[in-house]
Short mmCIF file of C-alpha atoms and ligand atoms in Angstrom, two decimals:
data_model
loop_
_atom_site.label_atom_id
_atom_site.label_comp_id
_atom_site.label_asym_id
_atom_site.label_seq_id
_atom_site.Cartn_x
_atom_site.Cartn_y
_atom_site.Cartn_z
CA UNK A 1 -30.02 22.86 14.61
CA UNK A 2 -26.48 22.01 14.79
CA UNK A 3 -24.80 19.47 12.43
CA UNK A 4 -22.86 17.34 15.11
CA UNK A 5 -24.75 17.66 18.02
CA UNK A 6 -28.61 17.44 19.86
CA UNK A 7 -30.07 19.71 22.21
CA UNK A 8 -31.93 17.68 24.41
CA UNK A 9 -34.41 18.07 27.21
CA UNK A 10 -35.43 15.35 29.98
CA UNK A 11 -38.60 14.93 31.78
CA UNK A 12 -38.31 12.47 34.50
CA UNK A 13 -34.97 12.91 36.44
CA UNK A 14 -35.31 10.77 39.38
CA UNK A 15 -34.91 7.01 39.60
CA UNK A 16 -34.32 5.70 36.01
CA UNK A 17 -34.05 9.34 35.25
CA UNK A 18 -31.39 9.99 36.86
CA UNK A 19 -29.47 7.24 35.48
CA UNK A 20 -30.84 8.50 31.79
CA UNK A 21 -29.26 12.22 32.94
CA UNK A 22 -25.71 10.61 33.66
CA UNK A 23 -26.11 8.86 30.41
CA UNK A 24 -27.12 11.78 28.41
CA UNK A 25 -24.41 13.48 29.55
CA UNK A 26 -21.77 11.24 28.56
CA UNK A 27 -22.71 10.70 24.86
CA UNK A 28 -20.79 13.29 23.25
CA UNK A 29 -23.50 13.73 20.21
CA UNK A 30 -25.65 15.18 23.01
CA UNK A 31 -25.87 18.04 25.14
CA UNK A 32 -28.58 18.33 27.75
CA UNK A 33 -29.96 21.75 27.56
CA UNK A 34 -32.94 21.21 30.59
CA UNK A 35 -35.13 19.19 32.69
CA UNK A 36 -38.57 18.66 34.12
CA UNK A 37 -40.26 16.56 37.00
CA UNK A 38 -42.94 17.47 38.84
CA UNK A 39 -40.75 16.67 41.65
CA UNK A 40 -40.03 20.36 41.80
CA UNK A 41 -36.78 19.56 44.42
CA UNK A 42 -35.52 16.75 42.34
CA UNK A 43 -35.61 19.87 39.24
CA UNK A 44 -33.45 21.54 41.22
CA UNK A 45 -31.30 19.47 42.33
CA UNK A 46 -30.63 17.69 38.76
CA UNK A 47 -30.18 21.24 37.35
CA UNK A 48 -27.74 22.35 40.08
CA UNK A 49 -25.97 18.66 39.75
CA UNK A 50 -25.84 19.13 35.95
CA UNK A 51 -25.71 22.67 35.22
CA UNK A 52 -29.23 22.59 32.73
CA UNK A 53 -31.84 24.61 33.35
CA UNK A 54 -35.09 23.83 35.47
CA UNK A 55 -38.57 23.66 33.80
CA UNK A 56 -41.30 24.68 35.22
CA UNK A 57 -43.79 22.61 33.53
CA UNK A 58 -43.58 19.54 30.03
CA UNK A 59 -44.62 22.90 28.06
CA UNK A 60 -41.57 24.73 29.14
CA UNK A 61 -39.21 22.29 28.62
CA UNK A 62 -40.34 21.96 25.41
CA UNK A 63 -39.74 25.28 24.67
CA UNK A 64 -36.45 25.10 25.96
CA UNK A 65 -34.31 25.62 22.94
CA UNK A 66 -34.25 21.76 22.25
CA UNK A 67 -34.16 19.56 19.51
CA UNK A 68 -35.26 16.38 21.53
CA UNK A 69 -36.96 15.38 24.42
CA UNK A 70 -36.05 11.97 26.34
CA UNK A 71 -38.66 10.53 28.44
CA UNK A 72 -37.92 8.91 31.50
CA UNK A 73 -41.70 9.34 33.39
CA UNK A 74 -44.35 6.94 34.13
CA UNK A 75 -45.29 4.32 31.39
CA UNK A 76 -49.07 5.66 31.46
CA UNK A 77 -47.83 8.90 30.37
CA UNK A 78 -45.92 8.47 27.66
CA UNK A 79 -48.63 8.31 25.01
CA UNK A 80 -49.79 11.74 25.93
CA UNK A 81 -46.46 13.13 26.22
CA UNK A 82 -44.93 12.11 22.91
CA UNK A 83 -48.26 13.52 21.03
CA UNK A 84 -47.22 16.43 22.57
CA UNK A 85 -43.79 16.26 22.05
CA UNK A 86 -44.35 15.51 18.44
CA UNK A 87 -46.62 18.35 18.03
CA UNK A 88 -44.15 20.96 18.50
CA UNK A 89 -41.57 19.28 16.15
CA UNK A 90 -39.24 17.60 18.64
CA UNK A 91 -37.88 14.08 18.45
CA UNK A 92 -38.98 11.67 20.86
CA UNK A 93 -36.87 9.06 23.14
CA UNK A 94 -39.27 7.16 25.07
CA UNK A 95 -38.32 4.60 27.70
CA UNK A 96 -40.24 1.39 27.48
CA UNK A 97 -42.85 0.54 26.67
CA UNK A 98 -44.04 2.51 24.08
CA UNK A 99 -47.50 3.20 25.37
CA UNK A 100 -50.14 1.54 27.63
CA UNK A 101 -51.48 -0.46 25.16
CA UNK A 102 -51.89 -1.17 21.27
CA UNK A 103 -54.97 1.26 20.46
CA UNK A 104 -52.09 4.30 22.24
CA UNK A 105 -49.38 2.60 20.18
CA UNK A 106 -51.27 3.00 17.16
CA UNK A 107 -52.06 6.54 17.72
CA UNK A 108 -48.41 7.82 18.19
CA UNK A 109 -47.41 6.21 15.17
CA UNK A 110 -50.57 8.36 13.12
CA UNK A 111 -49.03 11.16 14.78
CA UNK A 112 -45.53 10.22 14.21
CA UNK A 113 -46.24 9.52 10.22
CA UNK A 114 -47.60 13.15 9.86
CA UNK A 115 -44.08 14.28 11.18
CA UNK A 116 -40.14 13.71 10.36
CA UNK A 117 -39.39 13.32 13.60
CA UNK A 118 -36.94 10.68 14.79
CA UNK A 119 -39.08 8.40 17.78
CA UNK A 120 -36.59 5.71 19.77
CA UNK A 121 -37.83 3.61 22.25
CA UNK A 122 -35.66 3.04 25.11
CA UNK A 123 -35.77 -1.06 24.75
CA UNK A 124 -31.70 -1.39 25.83
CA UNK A 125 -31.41 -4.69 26.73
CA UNK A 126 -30.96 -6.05 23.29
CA UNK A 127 -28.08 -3.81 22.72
CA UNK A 128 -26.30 -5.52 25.63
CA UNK A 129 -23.45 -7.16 24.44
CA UNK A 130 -24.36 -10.06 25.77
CA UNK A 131 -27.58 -10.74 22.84
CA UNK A 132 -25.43 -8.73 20.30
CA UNK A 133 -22.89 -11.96 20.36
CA UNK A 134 -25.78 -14.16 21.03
CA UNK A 135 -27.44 -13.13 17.62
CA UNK A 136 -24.29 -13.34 15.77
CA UNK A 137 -23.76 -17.04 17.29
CA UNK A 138 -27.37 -17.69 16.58
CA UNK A 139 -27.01 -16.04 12.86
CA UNK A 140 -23.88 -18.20 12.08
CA UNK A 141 -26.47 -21.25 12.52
CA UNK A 142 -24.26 -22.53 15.56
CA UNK A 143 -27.44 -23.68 17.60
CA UNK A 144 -28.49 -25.59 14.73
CA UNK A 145 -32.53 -25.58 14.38
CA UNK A 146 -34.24 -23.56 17.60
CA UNK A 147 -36.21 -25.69 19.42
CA UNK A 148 -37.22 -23.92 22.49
CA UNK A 149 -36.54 -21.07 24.97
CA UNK A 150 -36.58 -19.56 28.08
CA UNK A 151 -36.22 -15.88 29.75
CA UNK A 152 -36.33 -15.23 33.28
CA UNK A 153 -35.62 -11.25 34.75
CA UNK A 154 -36.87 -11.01 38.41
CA UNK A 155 -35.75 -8.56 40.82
CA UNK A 156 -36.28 -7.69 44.25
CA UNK A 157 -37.49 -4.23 44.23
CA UNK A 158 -40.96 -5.41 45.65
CA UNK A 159 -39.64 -6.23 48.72
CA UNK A 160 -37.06 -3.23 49.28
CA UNK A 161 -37.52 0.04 48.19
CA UNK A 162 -40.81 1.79 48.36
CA UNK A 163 -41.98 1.10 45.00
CA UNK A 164 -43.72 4.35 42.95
CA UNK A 165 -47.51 4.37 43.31
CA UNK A 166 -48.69 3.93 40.11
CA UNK A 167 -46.66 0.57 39.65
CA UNK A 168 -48.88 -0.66 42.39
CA UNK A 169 -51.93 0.42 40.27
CA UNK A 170 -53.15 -2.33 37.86
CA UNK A 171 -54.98 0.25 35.76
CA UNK A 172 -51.93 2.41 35.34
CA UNK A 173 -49.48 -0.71 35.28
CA UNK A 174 -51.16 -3.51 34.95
CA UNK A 175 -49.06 -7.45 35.66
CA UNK A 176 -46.42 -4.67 36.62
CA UNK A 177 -43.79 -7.70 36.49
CA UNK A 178 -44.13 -7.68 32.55
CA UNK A 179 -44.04 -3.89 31.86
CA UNK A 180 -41.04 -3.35 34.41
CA UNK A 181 -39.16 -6.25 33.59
CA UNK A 182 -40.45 -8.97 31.77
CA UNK A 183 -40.46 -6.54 27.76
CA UNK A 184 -36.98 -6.51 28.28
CA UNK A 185 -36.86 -10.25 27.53
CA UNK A 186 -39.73 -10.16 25.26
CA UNK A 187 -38.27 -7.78 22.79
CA UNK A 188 -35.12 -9.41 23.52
CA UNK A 189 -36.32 -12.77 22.35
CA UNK A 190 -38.08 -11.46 19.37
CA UNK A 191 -34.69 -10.12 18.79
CA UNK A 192 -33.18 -13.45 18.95
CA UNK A 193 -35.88 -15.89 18.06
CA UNK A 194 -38.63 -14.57 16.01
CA UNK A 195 -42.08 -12.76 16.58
CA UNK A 196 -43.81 -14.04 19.23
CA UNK A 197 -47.56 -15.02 17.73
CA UNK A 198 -49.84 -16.59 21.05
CA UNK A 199 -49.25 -16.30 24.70
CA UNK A 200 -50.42 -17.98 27.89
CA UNK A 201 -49.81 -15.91 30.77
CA UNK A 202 -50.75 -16.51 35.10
CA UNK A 203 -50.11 -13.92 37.45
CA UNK A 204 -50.20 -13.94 40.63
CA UNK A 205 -49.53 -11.74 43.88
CA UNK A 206 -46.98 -13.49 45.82
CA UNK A 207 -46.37 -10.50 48.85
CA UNK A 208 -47.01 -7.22 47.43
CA UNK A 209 -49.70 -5.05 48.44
CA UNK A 210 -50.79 -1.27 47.93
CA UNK A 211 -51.34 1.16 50.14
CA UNK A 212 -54.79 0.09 51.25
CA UNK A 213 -54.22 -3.34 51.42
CA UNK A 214 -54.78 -4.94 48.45
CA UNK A 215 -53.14 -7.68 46.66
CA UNK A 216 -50.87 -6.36 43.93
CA UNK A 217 -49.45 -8.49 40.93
CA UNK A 218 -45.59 -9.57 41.74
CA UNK A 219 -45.06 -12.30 40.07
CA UNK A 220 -45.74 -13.86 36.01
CA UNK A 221 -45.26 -17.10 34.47
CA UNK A 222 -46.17 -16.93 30.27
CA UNK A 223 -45.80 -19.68 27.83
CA UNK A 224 -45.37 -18.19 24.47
CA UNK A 225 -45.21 -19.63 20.42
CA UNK A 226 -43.34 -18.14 18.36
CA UNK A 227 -44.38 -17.52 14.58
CA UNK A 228 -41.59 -20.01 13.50
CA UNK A 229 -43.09 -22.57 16.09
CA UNK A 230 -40.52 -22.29 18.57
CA UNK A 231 -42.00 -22.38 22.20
CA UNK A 232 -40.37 -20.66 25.20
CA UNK A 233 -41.47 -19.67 28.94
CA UNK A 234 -40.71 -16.58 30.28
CA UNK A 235 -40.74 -15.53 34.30
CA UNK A 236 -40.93 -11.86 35.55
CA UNK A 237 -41.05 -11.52 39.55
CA UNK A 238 -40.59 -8.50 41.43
CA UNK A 239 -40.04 -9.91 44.57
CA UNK A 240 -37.02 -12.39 44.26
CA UNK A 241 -33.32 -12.13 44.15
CA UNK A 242 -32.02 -10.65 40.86
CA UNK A 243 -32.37 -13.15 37.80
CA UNK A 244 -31.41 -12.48 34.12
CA UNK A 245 -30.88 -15.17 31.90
CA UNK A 246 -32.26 -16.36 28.69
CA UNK A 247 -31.48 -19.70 27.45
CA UNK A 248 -31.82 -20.31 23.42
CA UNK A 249 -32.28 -24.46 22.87
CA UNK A 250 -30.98 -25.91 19.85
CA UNK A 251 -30.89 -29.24 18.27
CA UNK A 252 -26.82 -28.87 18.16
CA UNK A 253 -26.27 -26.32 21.14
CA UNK A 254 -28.02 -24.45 23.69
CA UNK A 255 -26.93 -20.83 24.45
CA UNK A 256 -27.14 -19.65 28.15
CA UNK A 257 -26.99 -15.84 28.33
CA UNK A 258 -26.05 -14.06 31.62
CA UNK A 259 -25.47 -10.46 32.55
CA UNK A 260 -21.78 -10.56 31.20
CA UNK A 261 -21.10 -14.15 29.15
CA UNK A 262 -22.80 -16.30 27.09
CA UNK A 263 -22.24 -20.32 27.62
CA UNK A 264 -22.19 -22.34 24.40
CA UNK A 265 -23.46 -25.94 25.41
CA UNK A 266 -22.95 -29.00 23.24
CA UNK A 267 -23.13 -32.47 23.48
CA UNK A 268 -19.33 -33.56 23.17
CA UNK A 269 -18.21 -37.18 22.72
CA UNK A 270 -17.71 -37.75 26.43
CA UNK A 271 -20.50 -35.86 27.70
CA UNK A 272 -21.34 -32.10 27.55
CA UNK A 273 -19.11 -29.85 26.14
CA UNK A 274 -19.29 -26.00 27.47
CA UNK A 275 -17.68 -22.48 25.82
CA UNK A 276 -17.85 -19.59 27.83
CA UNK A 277 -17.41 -16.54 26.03
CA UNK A 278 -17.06 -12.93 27.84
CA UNK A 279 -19.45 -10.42 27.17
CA UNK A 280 -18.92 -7.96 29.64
CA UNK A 281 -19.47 -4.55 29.98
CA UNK A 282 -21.48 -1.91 32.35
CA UNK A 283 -25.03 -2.24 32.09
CA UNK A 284 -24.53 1.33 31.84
CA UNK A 285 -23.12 1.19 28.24
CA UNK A 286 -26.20 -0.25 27.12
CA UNK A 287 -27.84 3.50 27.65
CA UNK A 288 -25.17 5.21 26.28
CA UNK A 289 -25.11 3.12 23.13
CA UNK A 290 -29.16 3.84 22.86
CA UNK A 291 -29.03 7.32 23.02
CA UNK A 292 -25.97 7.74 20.63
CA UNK A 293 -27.97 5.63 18.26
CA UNK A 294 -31.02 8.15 19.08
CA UNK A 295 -28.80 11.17 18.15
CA UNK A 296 -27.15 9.98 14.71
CA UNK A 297 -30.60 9.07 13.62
CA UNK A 298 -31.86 12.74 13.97
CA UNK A 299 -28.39 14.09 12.77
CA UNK A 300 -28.55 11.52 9.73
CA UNK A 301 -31.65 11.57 9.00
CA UNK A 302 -31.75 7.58 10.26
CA UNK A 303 -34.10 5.26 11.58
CA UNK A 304 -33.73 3.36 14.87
CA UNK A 305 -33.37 -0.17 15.32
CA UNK A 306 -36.19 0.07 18.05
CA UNK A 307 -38.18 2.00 16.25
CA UNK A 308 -42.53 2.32 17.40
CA UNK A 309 -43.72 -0.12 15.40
CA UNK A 310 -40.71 -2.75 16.90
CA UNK A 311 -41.66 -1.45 20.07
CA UNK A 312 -45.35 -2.01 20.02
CA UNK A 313 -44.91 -5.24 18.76
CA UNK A 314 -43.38 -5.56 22.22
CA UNK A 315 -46.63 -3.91 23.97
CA UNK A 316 -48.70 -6.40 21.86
CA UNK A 317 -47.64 -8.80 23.08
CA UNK A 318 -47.81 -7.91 26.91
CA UNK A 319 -51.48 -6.64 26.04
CA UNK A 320 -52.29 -10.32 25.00
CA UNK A 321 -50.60 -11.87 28.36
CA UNK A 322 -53.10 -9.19 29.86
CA UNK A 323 -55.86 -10.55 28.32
CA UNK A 324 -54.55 -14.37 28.36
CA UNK A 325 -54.64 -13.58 32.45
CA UNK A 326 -57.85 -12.01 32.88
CA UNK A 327 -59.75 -14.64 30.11
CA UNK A 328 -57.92 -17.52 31.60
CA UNK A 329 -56.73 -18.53 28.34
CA UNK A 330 -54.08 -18.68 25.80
CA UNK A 331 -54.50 -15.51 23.28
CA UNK A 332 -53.41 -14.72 20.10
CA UNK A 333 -51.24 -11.81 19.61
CA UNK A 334 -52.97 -10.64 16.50
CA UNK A 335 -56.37 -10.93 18.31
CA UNK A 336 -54.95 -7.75 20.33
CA UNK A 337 -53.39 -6.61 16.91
CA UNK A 338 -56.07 -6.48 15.39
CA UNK A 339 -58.86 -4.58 18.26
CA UNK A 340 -56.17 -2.12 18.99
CA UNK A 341 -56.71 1.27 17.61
N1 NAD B 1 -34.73 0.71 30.37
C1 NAD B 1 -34.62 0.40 31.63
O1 NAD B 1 -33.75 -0.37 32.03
C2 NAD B 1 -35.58 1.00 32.63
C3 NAD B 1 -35.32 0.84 34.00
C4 NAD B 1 -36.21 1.42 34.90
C5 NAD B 1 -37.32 2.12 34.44
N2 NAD B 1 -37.53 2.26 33.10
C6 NAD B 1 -38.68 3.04 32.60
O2 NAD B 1 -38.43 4.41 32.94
C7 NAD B 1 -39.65 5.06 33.29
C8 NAD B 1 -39.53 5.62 34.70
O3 NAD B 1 -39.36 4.56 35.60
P1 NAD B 1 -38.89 4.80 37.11
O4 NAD B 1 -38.73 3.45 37.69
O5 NAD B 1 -37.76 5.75 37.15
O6 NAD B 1 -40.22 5.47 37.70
P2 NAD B 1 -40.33 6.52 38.90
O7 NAD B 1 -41.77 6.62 39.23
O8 NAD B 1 -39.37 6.16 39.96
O9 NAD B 1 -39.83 7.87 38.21
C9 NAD B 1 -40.67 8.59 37.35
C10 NAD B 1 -40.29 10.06 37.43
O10 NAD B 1 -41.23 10.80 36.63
C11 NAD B 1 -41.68 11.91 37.41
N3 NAD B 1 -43.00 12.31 36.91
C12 NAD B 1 -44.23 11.85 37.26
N4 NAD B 1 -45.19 12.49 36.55
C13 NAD B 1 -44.54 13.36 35.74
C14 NAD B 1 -44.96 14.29 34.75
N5 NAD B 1 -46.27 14.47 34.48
N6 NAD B 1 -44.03 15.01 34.09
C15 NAD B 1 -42.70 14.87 34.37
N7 NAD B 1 -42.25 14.01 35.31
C16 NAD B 1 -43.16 13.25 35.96
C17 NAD B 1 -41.68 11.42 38.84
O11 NAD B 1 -41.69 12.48 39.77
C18 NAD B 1 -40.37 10.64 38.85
O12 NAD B 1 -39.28 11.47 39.06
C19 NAD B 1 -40.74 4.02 33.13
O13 NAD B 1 -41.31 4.12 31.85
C20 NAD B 1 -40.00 2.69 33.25
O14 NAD B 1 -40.65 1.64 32.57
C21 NAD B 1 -36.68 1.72 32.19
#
């Protein structure tokens, strides 16, 4: 393996994928060697696009002369395809979430401890700058004591596009709200806040519907405590306008976080006093920054700040919104901790 730069293969190149391909391709630590879908015209058209070579099957591409394999394919299959992956020596980037639930977390990371592989999960909303120069502002104590929060990332995909068939499966995606869009903000807020410890999720379906009719989740609300005692709310809907903000409440300021500025809000002496500082940047960069991240750990022999066990902290916790949903009660993360695996 080369010294200054990683071989990598994709699986998964439309959709997401494709956006993961662009990324790949402009993080100079990396240099994207082939792909595979089982879209066998989206293959060929990412290798003509991209000048990598097709694969004809997972096994093939990881036999493709690469160091790495980045997974961009549906959340149910990632625990199967990072065993694999890790079987034949490669490192692993996985796009979130790390598996389908704790029990799959928990084996990947037995297989992962009987390997030196490098295994990233693709959580890149905390490295927006946005939540980098909240948790600096939060670090420097400028919020004073956290009293509460709140996350809301909604999106109207629901109602547009035709949405892939296994995120109208509850079995394969189940509350698909939370694993599409609603771990962004949880790891984000155990980012920022602390770990999150019991949860009290409803679901409902507000217009989606599968192929034969039936209902299909599009919409969360969850109350969660945090192991500090901090409480917070956080929304995921599939099937409004675009929404992404967290708001971190303090006893001296609250902290409003939008896609490209943060808002520092204080009470002033005549009335509310408000700092808006710039944090902008392509949503874009947030991918880039991942994957260079993903490729210095394997070249220097380091460990990622989203590492499996962050990230299935993060699947824990949507596991126990599961089961908070379908008990009709509030759950305790470590119940789900604790029967998983
Ligand atoms: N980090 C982010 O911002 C972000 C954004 C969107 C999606 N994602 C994640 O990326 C992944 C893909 O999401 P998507 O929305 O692009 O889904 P998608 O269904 O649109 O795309 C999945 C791709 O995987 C391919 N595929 C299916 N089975 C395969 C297999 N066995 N081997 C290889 N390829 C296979 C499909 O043909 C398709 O091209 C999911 O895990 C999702 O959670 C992350």
């Amino acid at each position: 393996m080369s010294t200054d730069n990683v071989k990598v293969g994709i699986a998964g190149v439309k959709n997401h994928g494709r956006t993961m391909v662009r990324a790949i391709r402009e993080c100079d630590l990396l240099t994207l060697v082939s792909c595979f879908d089982v879209d066998t015209d989206a293959v060929r058209q990412t290798s003509e696009e991209f000048g990598c070579a097709p694969a004809d099957s997972f096994e093939d591409l990881l036999a493709a002369g690469i160091d790495a394999v980045v997974l961009v394919t549906p959340n149910h299959l990632h625990g199967k395809q990072i065993r694999k992956a890790l079987a034949v020596g490669k490192h692993v980037f996985v796009e979130k979430p790390l598996a389908s639930d704790v029990a799959e977390g928990k084996e990947i990371i037995d297989s992962l401890d009987r390997t030196k592989a490098v295994l990233q999960v693709g959580h890149n909303t905390r490295k927006r700058k946005v939540f980098r120069k909240a948790r600096e502002i939060i670090d420097r104590g400028a919020l004073g004591r956290i009293v509460s929060c709140h996350a809301h990332f909604s999106y109207d995909a629901g109602l547009r596009a035709a949405v892939p068939s296994w995120k109208l499966d509850p079995h394969l995606c189940p509350l698909m709200p939370l694993p599409q869009l609603g771990i962004h903000f949880v790891d984000v807020l155990q980012y920022l806040v602390s770990t999150i410890d019991e949860v009290c999720c409803f679901a409902r379906s507000a217009v989606m519907k599968d192929e034969a009719g039936s209902d299909v989740v599009d919409s969360t609300v969850s109350v969660m405590r945090f192991d500090n005692g901090v409480t917070g709310t956080l929304h995921a809907h599939y099937v409004v306008p675009p929404t992404f903000e967290v708001t971190v409440f303090g006893t001296r300021a609250n902290l409003v976080c939008r896609e490209d500025s943060l808002a520092v809000i204080s009470t002033g002496d005549f009335g509310l006093e408000e700092e808006i500082i710039p944090a902008g940047e392509s949503p874009h960069a947030s991918f880039i920054s991942e994957l260079r991240e993903f490729a210095e750990c394997i070249l220097h022999d380091g460990r990622p700040e989203v590492d499996a066990a962050t990230a299935l902290r993060n699947v824990a916790v949507v596991e126990a919104m599961k089961k908070s949903v379908e008990g009709g009660r509030t759950v305790k993360v470590d119940e789900v901790w604790s029967t998983g695996g």
